[in-house]
Amino acid sequence: MPTAGQPDRQPVATGYGGAVSTVDPGASGTALEVLKRGGNAMDAAVAAAATLGVTEPFVAAIGGGGYLTYYDAKSRKVYAFDGRETAPGAMKEDSFVDPATGKALPFDQAVTSGLSVGVPGTLSQWELGLRRFGTRDLRTLLKPAIKIADHGFTVDQEFRDQTAVNEARFRDIVPTRELFLPNGQLPAVGSTFRNPDLARTYRELAKRGPGWLYDGGLGREIVQTVKKPPVDPAATRNVRPGLMDTRDLAAYGALQKKPTHVNYRGLDVYGEPPSSSGGTTVGEALNILGNFHFSPKDPVRALHYYLEASKLAYADRGRYVGDPAKVNVPTDELLSGGFARERACLIKPTEAATAPVAPGSPDGRYDPCIPPGHSTRALAYEGPQTTHMVVADKQGNVVSYTVTIEQFGGSGLTVPGRGFLLNNELTDFTLQPPAPGATPDPNLPAPGKRPRSSMAPTIVLKNGRPMLAIGTPGGSTIITTVLQILLNRLDLGMDLPAALAAPRATQRNTPQVFAEQAFIDKYGKDLAARGHTFQLFPGPPVGTIGAAAGLEFLAPGLVQAVAEPTRRGGGSALVVRPAR
């Protein structure tokens, strides 16, 4: 959402001294100013994320979490930071089951509840990232966001539409209605939206630090909101209380982890390890695709293999990936060449496999080929609303960062007087436990457990130096969007702006391929001849998959930042010194 004094949206910027791409001109402008004042990529990413908490409050907030990958130019290594929310200690595998029916709560009831709120991870992640690699303190980095929250930003159609999607439930929750439906109305396009409560919260956070949430008064306010949702007494909506208490906040810590790594076409591709499934699933699919060669002259063939590799990798994701602190995740085997070859042999050159396909056996004993199976778990729902940013600085450090509160509007619960929404990340768990004797599910709720995610902040190195950084929102479509952008860029001869703008399709081991209309128009007939069936992606928004951000190093010091040209109103790409 544009703010006073910030640049207009532009999808591509090329230049020197650092670069940034986000969905929002205000956030991109904030990151750019940090870079211009000598801050590094980590500093700029934190400042931009704080700004997104103001201008994109329905997808990014300190009431949520996220995943971040970081390339450190000094050590020439990639690091992963897990800021995923955790379940409270009182959560059980059947906490989302209605005792009256024995079935999982209807999804809309599970989302708009205290039950859906995980322990927020964003502030702990910022603290860890800044301590490891930052050069500025949080107090300094919050200042631009505080200014925008005080002075406001201009409401655009996207902000109004996101509010409208939530209007009915927002009206039932008093502090949410007061903040996002001023005078009881949807905010008008062109009006100024201010959030003085969030400005005050950020000012207090600047003084007290993240401990104010995890061990202090702000945490107690969050717990009170979760346990006693501030619902209008006149509302008929059943907003269930949650299970969180202050001990859950005190026990939380963001994690630094070893990123996933695969080699694709001689490039090193790094991603986010479990609890996210992004790195393992993108990596496995790339390993499968690496068994084949593609040509820009035959995109249909490449897209057929892309859809089939996605199908296989999603089957394995559903069967094996969860929080590695709670379940055994065979990450190394999922990313092994032997397993990829075993899976690749199932792909027929001119015939799509009937989905859902069965998971493979990443057990270290790999045959040249195995027959396809017949059973698999249904695709779990993940809200498609998130936001992604990429940042590079003049030293060559790079951040790829996906931040989220899950749905547009998260749980719908605003902490009274604090100006931010709480997440609904716990609905990323499998809400219905499997029947006795059924295949185990690695993504069931459990105390302190991180729900599985699809977030895939990705960094690609060439000869040990950064080449690409990409990522996107989109729930479980995140993985396929990142994978398709890589295929477009590395195999189909597109430059990064074209790779990112190209029409998308997502195959997540479902009977049909969901796609944007432009993809169906361009490739649907030829792919249907190979057995693929297509359906328009249901959204929201209908027909739009993801809202990616990326950057590419074109030459030493020369960076091209790339944002969406049209999806979700377009993004904002900026560089410190534009190339002439």
XYZ file of C-alpha atoms in Angstrom:
580
model
C 0.000 0.000 0.000
C 1.580 3.333 -1.026
C 2.645 5.762 1.662
C 3.454 9.420 1.424
C 6.888 10.035 -0.033
C 7.382 6.437 -1.145
C 8.014 5.430 -4.772
C 5.324 4.029 -7.034
C 5.188 0.324 -7.744
C 7.667 -0.968 -10.305
C 8.225 -4.645 -11.039
C 11.893 -4.548 -12.099
C 14.876 -2.499 -10.936
C 18.513 -3.065 -11.876
C 21.514 -1.442 -10.269
C 24.219 -1.385 -7.628
C 24.662 -0.956 -3.882
C 21.835 -3.251 -2.841
C 18.354 -4.276 -3.954
C 14.962 -5.189 -2.527
C 11.686 -6.642 -3.744
C 8.478 -6.837 -1.699
C 4.757 -6.601 -2.394
C 4.585 -3.085 -0.991
C 6.267 0.229 -1.929
C 6.371 1.315 1.705
C 8.191 -1.817 2.826
C 10.560 -1.711 -0.140
C 11.254 1.951 0.540
C 11.995 1.187 4.183
C 14.490 -1.527 3.242
C 16.131 0.738 0.683
C 16.657 3.505 3.234
C 18.269 1.041 5.648
C 20.631 -0.065 2.885
C 21.441 3.525 1.917
C 22.287 4.328 5.546
C 24.792 1.468 5.735
C 22.633 -1.300 7.128
C 22.984 -4.786 5.739
C 20.488 -7.217 4.215
C 19.383 -8.640 7.566
C 18.785 -5.161 8.977
C 16.793 -4.159 5.911
C 14.697 -7.329 5.967
C 13.690 -6.823 9.602
C 12.817 -3.159 9.005
C 10.790 -4.081 5.910
C 8.963 -6.859 7.791
C 8.043 -4.423 10.560
C 6.684 -2.049 7.921
C 4.679 -4.850 6.327
C 3.121 -5.333 9.751
C 1.636 -1.873 9.247
C 0.822 -1.821 5.540
C 0.028 -5.527 5.050
C -1.504 -6.316 8.466
C -3.621 -9.197 7.181
C -0.586 -11.254 6.150
C 2.364 -9.958 8.199
C 2.458 -9.094 11.871
C 4.346 -9.621 15.095
C 1.475 -11.965 15.943
C 2.810 -14.460 13.378
C 6.002 -16.132 12.233
C 8.004 -17.129 9.193
C 11.118 -18.625 7.642
C 14.273 -16.880 6.472
C 17.341 -18.006 4.527
C 20.484 -15.880 4.625
C 23.647 -15.906 2.547
C 26.577 -14.508 4.505
C 29.150 -13.028 2.137
C 31.936 -13.238 4.706
C 31.688 -16.980 5.334
C 30.157 -17.714 1.901
C 27.587 -19.947 3.626
C 23.800 -20.103 3.660
C 21.927 -20.216 6.969
C 18.271 -20.969 7.745
C 16.175 -19.371 10.487
C 12.971 -21.053 11.687
C 10.509 -18.620 13.260
C 7.536 -20.961 12.942
C 4.852 -20.744 15.607
C 4.462 -23.591 18.106
C 1.460 -25.302 19.632
C 0.770 -24.693 23.318
C 1.737 -27.331 25.830
C -1.891 -28.261 26.423
C -2.556 -29.126 22.766
C -3.366 -32.735 21.879
C -3.736 -34.494 18.545
C -7.532 -34.270 18.857
C -7.732 -30.654 20.068
C -9.454 -29.614 16.840
C -11.971 -32.474 17.009
C -15.532 -31.633 18.062
C -16.428 -34.089 20.860
C -20.068 -33.949 19.786
C -19.338 -35.301 16.316
C -15.948 -36.980 16.566
C -14.969 -34.995 13.460
C -12.599 -32.072 12.974
C -14.159 -28.663 13.453
C -15.371 -27.021 10.248
C -12.403 -25.102 8.903
C -13.975 -21.660 9.298
C -14.662 -22.385 12.959
C -11.157 -23.709 13.548
C -9.589 -20.598 11.988
C -11.602 -17.953 13.816
C -10.777 -19.163 17.288
C -8.178 -19.046 19.992
C -7.412 -22.696 19.215
C -5.762 -21.729 15.922
C -3.250 -19.304 17.472
C 0.312 -20.552 17.746
C 3.008 -18.950 19.884
C 4.228 -16.044 17.696
C 7.745 -16.508 16.366
C 8.465 -13.301 14.450
C 10.058 -11.277 17.239
C 12.283 -14.138 18.367
C 13.328 -14.682 14.752
C 14.196 -10.993 14.322
C 16.184 -11.071 17.542
C 18.118 -14.172 16.500
C 18.765 -12.932 12.962
C 19.978 -9.530 14.135
C 22.168 -11.038 16.826
C 23.828 -13.381 14.335
C 24.167 -11.102 11.320
C 22.629 -7.663 11.889
C 24.441 -4.364 12.337
C 21.526 -2.261 13.667
C 19.385 -2.665 16.770
C 15.658 -3.296 16.726
C 14.893 0.133 18.168
C 16.416 1.790 15.095
C 14.824 -0.601 12.645
C 11.311 -0.050 14.010
C 11.386 3.713 13.436
C 10.203 3.719 9.790
C 7.272 1.438 10.619
C 6.314 3.605 13.590
C 6.262 6.666 11.346
C 3.998 4.968 8.793
C 1.677 3.637 11.509
C 1.364 7.172 12.944
C 0.944 9.053 9.675
C -0.877 6.353 7.760
C -0.804 4.956 4.254
C -3.146 5.204 1.315
C -5.701 2.412 1.053
C -5.588 0.675 -2.325
C -8.010 -1.822 -3.861
C -6.026 -4.817 -2.589
C -6.246 -3.636 1.027
C -9.971 -2.978 0.715
C -10.522 -6.376 -0.919
C -8.603 -8.163 1.843
C -10.717 -6.358 4.438
C -13.900 -7.247 2.572
C -12.996 -10.946 2.563
C -12.873 -10.755 6.373
C -15.714 -8.297 6.971
C -18.248 -10.682 8.500
C -15.921 -12.159 11.103
C -14.140 -8.864 11.761
C -17.492 -7.331 12.725
C -17.946 -9.963 15.428
C -14.611 -9.290 17.174
C -14.667 -5.910 18.877
C -11.019 -4.676 18.656
C -10.712 -6.035 15.112
C -13.856 -4.206 14.019
C -12.712 -0.967 15.650
C -9.329 -1.109 13.907
C -10.136 -2.385 10.415
C -13.739 -1.202 9.929
C -13.491 2.481 10.900
C -16.944 3.918 11.620
C -18.291 0.472 10.889
C -17.380 0.683 7.202
C -14.885 -0.904 4.856
C -11.947 1.478 4.339
C -12.412 3.475 1.142
C -9.851 3.261 -1.649
C -7.798 6.448 -1.523
C -8.433 7.069 2.169
C -5.642 7.164 4.751
C -5.396 4.222 7.139
C -3.647 4.896 10.435
C -2.802 2.483 13.228
C -1.813 4.471 16.324
C -2.194 1.397 18.539
C 0.489 -0.441 16.562
C 2.711 2.652 16.648
C 2.480 2.645 20.447
C 3.144 -1.106 20.546
C 6.233 -0.733 18.372
C 7.490 2.158 20.537
C 7.139 0.028 23.639
C 8.782 -2.905 21.872
C 11.690 -0.647 20.918
C 12.199 0.147 24.614
C 11.601 -3.291 26.112
C 12.746 -5.674 23.372
C 11.225 -9.012 22.359
C 11.237 -10.211 25.966
C 8.178 -8.004 26.445
C 6.262 -10.582 24.403
C 7.895 -13.791 25.583
C 8.328 -12.958 29.271
C 6.331 -9.790 29.867
C 3.177 -7.779 29.687
C 2.544 -8.023 25.962
C 2.648 -11.803 26.231
C 0.062 -11.744 29.012
C -2.193 -9.617 26.801
C -1.820 -12.106 23.953
C -2.676 -15.031 26.241
C -5.730 -13.178 27.538
C -6.891 -12.567 23.948
C -6.416 -16.233 23.042
C -8.116 -17.594 26.145
C -10.979 -15.094 26.126
C -11.496 -13.918 22.549
C -12.935 -10.372 22.585
C -16.174 -11.255 20.789
C -19.118 -8.875 20.603
C -21.742 -10.213 23.075
C -24.377 -9.666 20.395
C -22.544 -11.889 17.902
C -23.779 -15.423 17.241
C -20.395 -16.706 16.031
C -18.872 -19.441 18.195
C -15.266 -18.284 18.716
C -13.666 -21.003 20.795
C -11.025 -20.181 23.412
C -7.465 -21.325 22.925
C -5.022 -23.311 25.044
C -2.016 -20.965 25.214
C -0.574 -19.762 28.499
C 2.412 -17.646 29.473
C 4.642 -20.714 29.960
C 4.273 -21.448 26.254
C 5.571 -17.991 25.395
C 8.482 -18.291 27.813
C 9.465 -21.639 26.288
C 9.573 -20.354 22.707
C 12.757 -19.808 20.734
C 13.442 -19.271 17.043
C 15.938 -21.740 15.613
C 18.990 -21.470 13.396
C 19.242 -24.559 11.215
C 21.271 -26.091 8.441
C 19.462 -25.324 5.170
C 18.469 -27.994 2.706
C 20.797 -28.309 -0.279
C 20.628 -29.911 -3.703
C 22.668 -29.436 -6.846
C 20.672 -28.655 -9.972
C 22.302 -28.108 -13.350
C 25.576 -27.363 -11.558
C 23.978 -24.796 -9.232
C 23.636 -25.073 -5.455
C 20.024 -24.602 -4.361
C 19.445 -23.896 -0.666
C 16.083 -23.909 1.083
C 14.261 -24.057 4.387
C 14.473 -27.391 6.245
C 11.670 -28.989 8.267
C 9.485 -27.876 10.037
C 8.896 -26.339 6.613
C 8.399 -28.755 3.757
C 9.555 -26.104 1.279
C 13.221 -27.035 1.075
C 12.707 -30.805 0.996
C 9.879 -30.745 -1.561
C 11.453 -28.198 -3.915
C 14.744 -30.051 -3.541
C 13.265 -33.498 -4.197
C 11.382 -32.240 -7.266
C 14.563 -30.628 -8.628
C 16.446 -33.863 -8.061
C 13.766 -35.731 -10.023
C 13.853 -33.170 -12.846
C 17.640 -33.366 -12.907
C 17.324 -36.824 -14.456
C 15.935 -35.242 -17.637
C 17.014 -32.581 -20.113
C 14.687 -29.838 -21.336
C 14.759 -27.332 -24.154
C 13.217 -23.864 -24.431
C 11.941 -25.068 -27.807
C 9.651 -27.613 -26.101
C 8.140 -26.015 -22.992
C 5.205 -28.451 -22.971
C 7.525 -31.398 -22.367
C 9.283 -29.556 -19.548
C 5.968 -28.569 -17.963
C 4.710 -32.158 -18.150
C 7.756 -33.331 -16.202
C 7.393 -30.402 -13.785
C 3.805 -31.403 -13.002
C 4.723 -35.079 -12.610
C 7.740 -34.372 -10.397
C 5.589 -32.111 -8.218
C 2.993 -34.861 -7.888
C 5.580 -37.349 -6.638
C 7.309 -34.909 -4.281
C 4.005 -33.858 -2.706
C 3.125 -37.478 -2.010
C 6.393 -37.816 -0.085
C 5.876 -34.487 1.653
C 2.506 -35.564 3.018
C 3.796 -38.894 4.237
C 7.131 -37.957 5.789
C 7.520 -34.250 6.629
C 6.629 -32.711 9.981
C 8.406 -31.010 12.863
C 11.713 -32.894 13.217
C 11.749 -32.145 16.938
C 8.644 -34.327 17.287
C 8.755 -36.850 14.423
C 11.489 -38.582 12.457
C 11.856 -36.778 9.119
C 14.160 -38.578 6.622
C 15.463 -35.307 5.184
C 18.747 -36.676 3.825
C 17.032 -39.566 2.052
C 14.247 -37.365 0.643
C 17.009 -35.263 -0.927
C 19.185 -38.149 -2.062
C 19.981 -38.841 -5.686
C 19.073 -42.508 -5.352
C 15.580 -41.728 -4.093
C 15.094 -39.153 -6.848
C 16.061 -41.660 -9.523
C 13.686 -44.220 -8.073
C 10.875 -41.655 -8.213
C 11.869 -40.301 -11.638
C 11.506 -43.716 -13.235
C 7.770 -43.539 -12.559
C 7.296 -40.605 -14.927
C 6.031 -41.540 -18.370
C 7.081 -39.159 -21.150
C 3.630 -38.757 -22.701
C 1.207 -39.914 -20.004
C 0.318 -38.270 -16.691
C 0.061 -40.584 -13.715
C -3.357 -40.815 -12.110
C -3.284 -38.743 -8.938
C -3.066 -39.067 -6.069
C 0.071 -41.152 -6.386
C 1.539 -43.050 -3.461
C 4.591 -41.938 -1.510
C 7.907 -43.613 -2.114
C 10.215 -45.281 0.399
C 13.183 -43.044 1.272
C 14.898 -45.891 3.076
C 18.363 -45.878 1.485
C 17.661 -49.013 -0.560
C 16.835 -47.852 -4.056
C 15.900 -49.986 -7.015
C 16.287 -48.798 -10.602
C 12.496 -48.557 -10.721
C 9.511 -49.440 -8.545
C 5.857 -49.770 -9.544
C 3.467 -46.967 -8.590
C 1.390 -47.479 -5.465
C -2.250 -46.815 -4.832
C -2.677 -45.098 -1.488
C -1.782 -41.669 -0.195
C -3.052 -39.014 2.183
C -5.298 -36.223 0.940
C -3.723 -32.806 0.516
C -3.998 -30.870 3.778
C -5.348 -27.341 3.604
C -2.970 -24.415 3.971
C -4.110 -20.825 3.711
C -2.630 -19.168 0.620
C -2.063 -15.743 2.181
C 1.497 -14.892 3.127
C 4.104 -12.406 1.920
C 7.682 -12.722 0.710
C 10.653 -10.385 0.321
C 14.201 -10.573 -0.959
C 17.063 -8.213 -0.056
C 20.708 -7.937 -1.113
C 23.245 -5.436 0.202
C 26.461 -3.948 -1.185
C 28.592 -6.556 0.600
C 26.766 -9.347 -1.206
C 24.717 -10.630 1.747
C 21.283 -11.920 0.695
C 17.991 -12.510 2.518
C 15.030 -14.523 1.267
C 12.239 -14.165 3.845
C 8.651 -15.401 3.993
C 6.549 -13.949 6.803
C 2.930 -14.772 7.607
C -0.014 -14.938 9.972
C -1.545 -17.654 7.695
C -4.994 -16.634 6.350
C -5.832 -13.116 5.197
C -6.574 -11.772 8.669
C -5.145 -14.716 10.598
C -7.378 -15.854 13.436
C -9.336 -12.600 13.215
C -8.327 -11.831 16.812
C -6.738 -8.428 17.395
C -4.965 -7.921 20.700
C -6.996 -5.083 22.279
C -5.186 -1.753 22.095
C -2.151 -3.272 20.357
C -3.015 -2.881 16.668
C -2.046 -6.346 15.378
C -3.786 -9.584 14.535
C -2.867 -13.004 15.860
C -2.054 -15.908 13.551
C -4.065 -19.032 12.789
C -1.009 -21.165 11.982
C -2.152 -24.156 14.027
C -4.763 -24.926 11.391
C -1.765 -26.038 9.280
C -1.764 -29.186 11.403
C -3.806 -32.160 10.245
C -7.005 -31.454 12.185
C -8.481 -34.967 12.019
C -6.303 -37.764 13.440
C -6.102 -40.876 11.224
C -8.221 -43.896 12.052
C -6.624 -46.595 14.235
C -4.264 -48.695 12.140
C -4.041 -46.125 9.341
C -0.756 -44.721 8.028
C 0.843 -42.421 10.634
C 0.562 -38.691 10.005
C 3.710 -36.637 10.779
C 1.706 -33.407 11.031
C -0.722 -34.048 13.886
C -0.985 -31.438 16.677
C 1.213 -32.006 19.727
C 2.552 -29.917 22.628
C 5.252 -27.483 21.519
C 5.130 -28.761 17.951
C 5.599 -26.606 14.867
C 2.933 -27.236 12.211
C 4.240 -28.207 8.796
C 4.614 -25.306 6.374
C 5.247 -24.975 2.642
C 7.218 -21.742 2.874
C 10.236 -21.946 0.601
C 12.618 -18.980 0.838
C 15.255 -20.103 -1.642
C 18.809 -18.987 -2.445
C 20.743 -20.299 -5.460
C 24.542 -20.106 -5.647
C 26.736 -20.377 -8.730
C 30.367 -21.195 -8.060
C 29.809 -20.385 -4.407
C 28.395 -16.908 -5.056
C 24.753 -15.776 -5.010
C 22.939 -16.036 -8.318
C 19.225 -16.030 -7.409
C 16.975 -15.514 -4.412
C 13.259 -16.203 -4.731
C 10.147 -16.973 -2.736
C 6.410 -16.426 -2.692
C 3.269 -16.609 -0.610
C 0.572 -19.096 -1.513
C 0.152 -21.826 1.131
C 0.880 -25.238 -0.353
C 1.276 -23.639 -3.821
C 4.458 -21.928 -2.613
C 6.508 -24.989 -3.477
C 5.231 -25.294 -7.035
C 5.564 -21.559 -7.699
C 9.215 -21.535 -6.590
C 9.837 -24.717 -8.572
C 8.191 -23.339 -11.720
C 10.135 -20.066 -11.532
C 13.370 -22.067 -11.287
C 12.326 -24.228 -14.247
C 11.464 -21.124 -16.286
C 14.745 -19.437 -15.460
C 17.172 -22.362 -15.562
C 15.665 -24.661 -18.195
C 13.315 -22.655 -20.422
C 15.613 -19.748 -21.219
C 13.618 -16.976 -19.546
C 15.215 -14.073 -17.725
C 14.035 -13.600 -14.141
C 11.328 -10.979 -14.877
C 9.792 -13.288 -17.500
C 10.203 -16.371 -15.291
C 8.372 -14.663 -12.465
C 5.601 -13.148 -14.605
C 4.879 -16.318 -16.599
C 1.476 -18.001 -16.055
C 1.449 -20.647 -13.339
C 0.046 -24.072 -12.629
C 0.195 -26.094 -9.430
C 0.082 -29.882 -9.118
C 0.038 -30.984 -5.475
C -0.816 -34.666 -5.973
C -4.452 -33.906 -6.696
C -6.609 -35.398 -9.488
C -6.626 -32.081 -11.349
C -4.012 -29.420 -12.012
C -5.050 -26.005 -10.725
C -3.826 -23.180 -12.937
C -4.146 -19.567 -13.905
C -6.316 -18.954 -16.954
C -3.362 -17.759 -19.034
C -1.586 -21.063 -18.388
C -4.664 -23.056 -19.412
C -5.031 -20.951 -22.559
C -1.379 -21.379 -23.529
C -0.594 -24.966 -22.522
C -3.831 -26.663 -21.490
C -4.635 -28.392 -24.783
C -1.166 -29.878 -25.283
C -0.876 -31.001 -21.651
C -4.386 -32.436 -21.705
C -3.205 -34.660 -24.528
C -0.771 -36.140 -21.999
C -3.578 -36.816 -19.537
C -3.495 -33.698 -17.356
C -6.873 -32.203 -16.417
C -7.122 -28.516 -15.554
C -9.238 -26.377 -13.298
C -9.002 -22.639 -12.634
C -7.199 -22.008 -9.347
C -9.941 -21.158 -6.821
C -7.908 -18.594 -4.881
C -8.375 -16.338 -3.129
C -8.035 -14.410 -5.291
C -9.574 -16.608 -7.978
C -7.175 -17.429 -10.784
C -4.064 -16.013 -9.115
C -1.269 -18.236 -7.779
C 1.286 -16.590 -5.502
C 2.862 -13.150 -5.394
C 6.549 -13.863 -5.827
C 9.620 -11.730 -5.255
C 13.099 -12.423 -6.561
C 16.503 -11.031 -7.363
C 19.384 -12.061 -9.579
C 23.046 -11.082 -9.647
C 23.735 -10.206 -13.291
C 27.408 -9.300 -12.775
C 29.639 -8.556 -9.790
C 27.743 -5.924 -7.777
C 24.973 -5.607 -10.380
C 21.635 -6.861 -9.057
C 18.214 -7.073 -10.661
C 15.275 -6.978 -8.233
C 12.016 -8.412 -9.561
C 8.463 -8.137 -8.236
C 5.099 -9.196 -9.596
C 3.990 -6.953 -12.466
C 0.244 -7.555 -11.941
C -0.602 -10.289 -9.404
C -2.198 -8.829 -6.259
C -1.827 -5.353 -7.691
C 1.873 -5.713 -8.447
C 4.908 -5.450 -6.186
C 7.783 -3.038 -5.653
C 11.384 -3.589 -6.765
C 14.058 -1.019 -5.884
C 17.852 -0.659 -6.034
C 20.178 1.748 -4.246
C 21.890 3.067 -7.390
C 20.006 2.365 -10.620
C 22.074 1.283 -13.597
C 22.147 3.907 -16.345
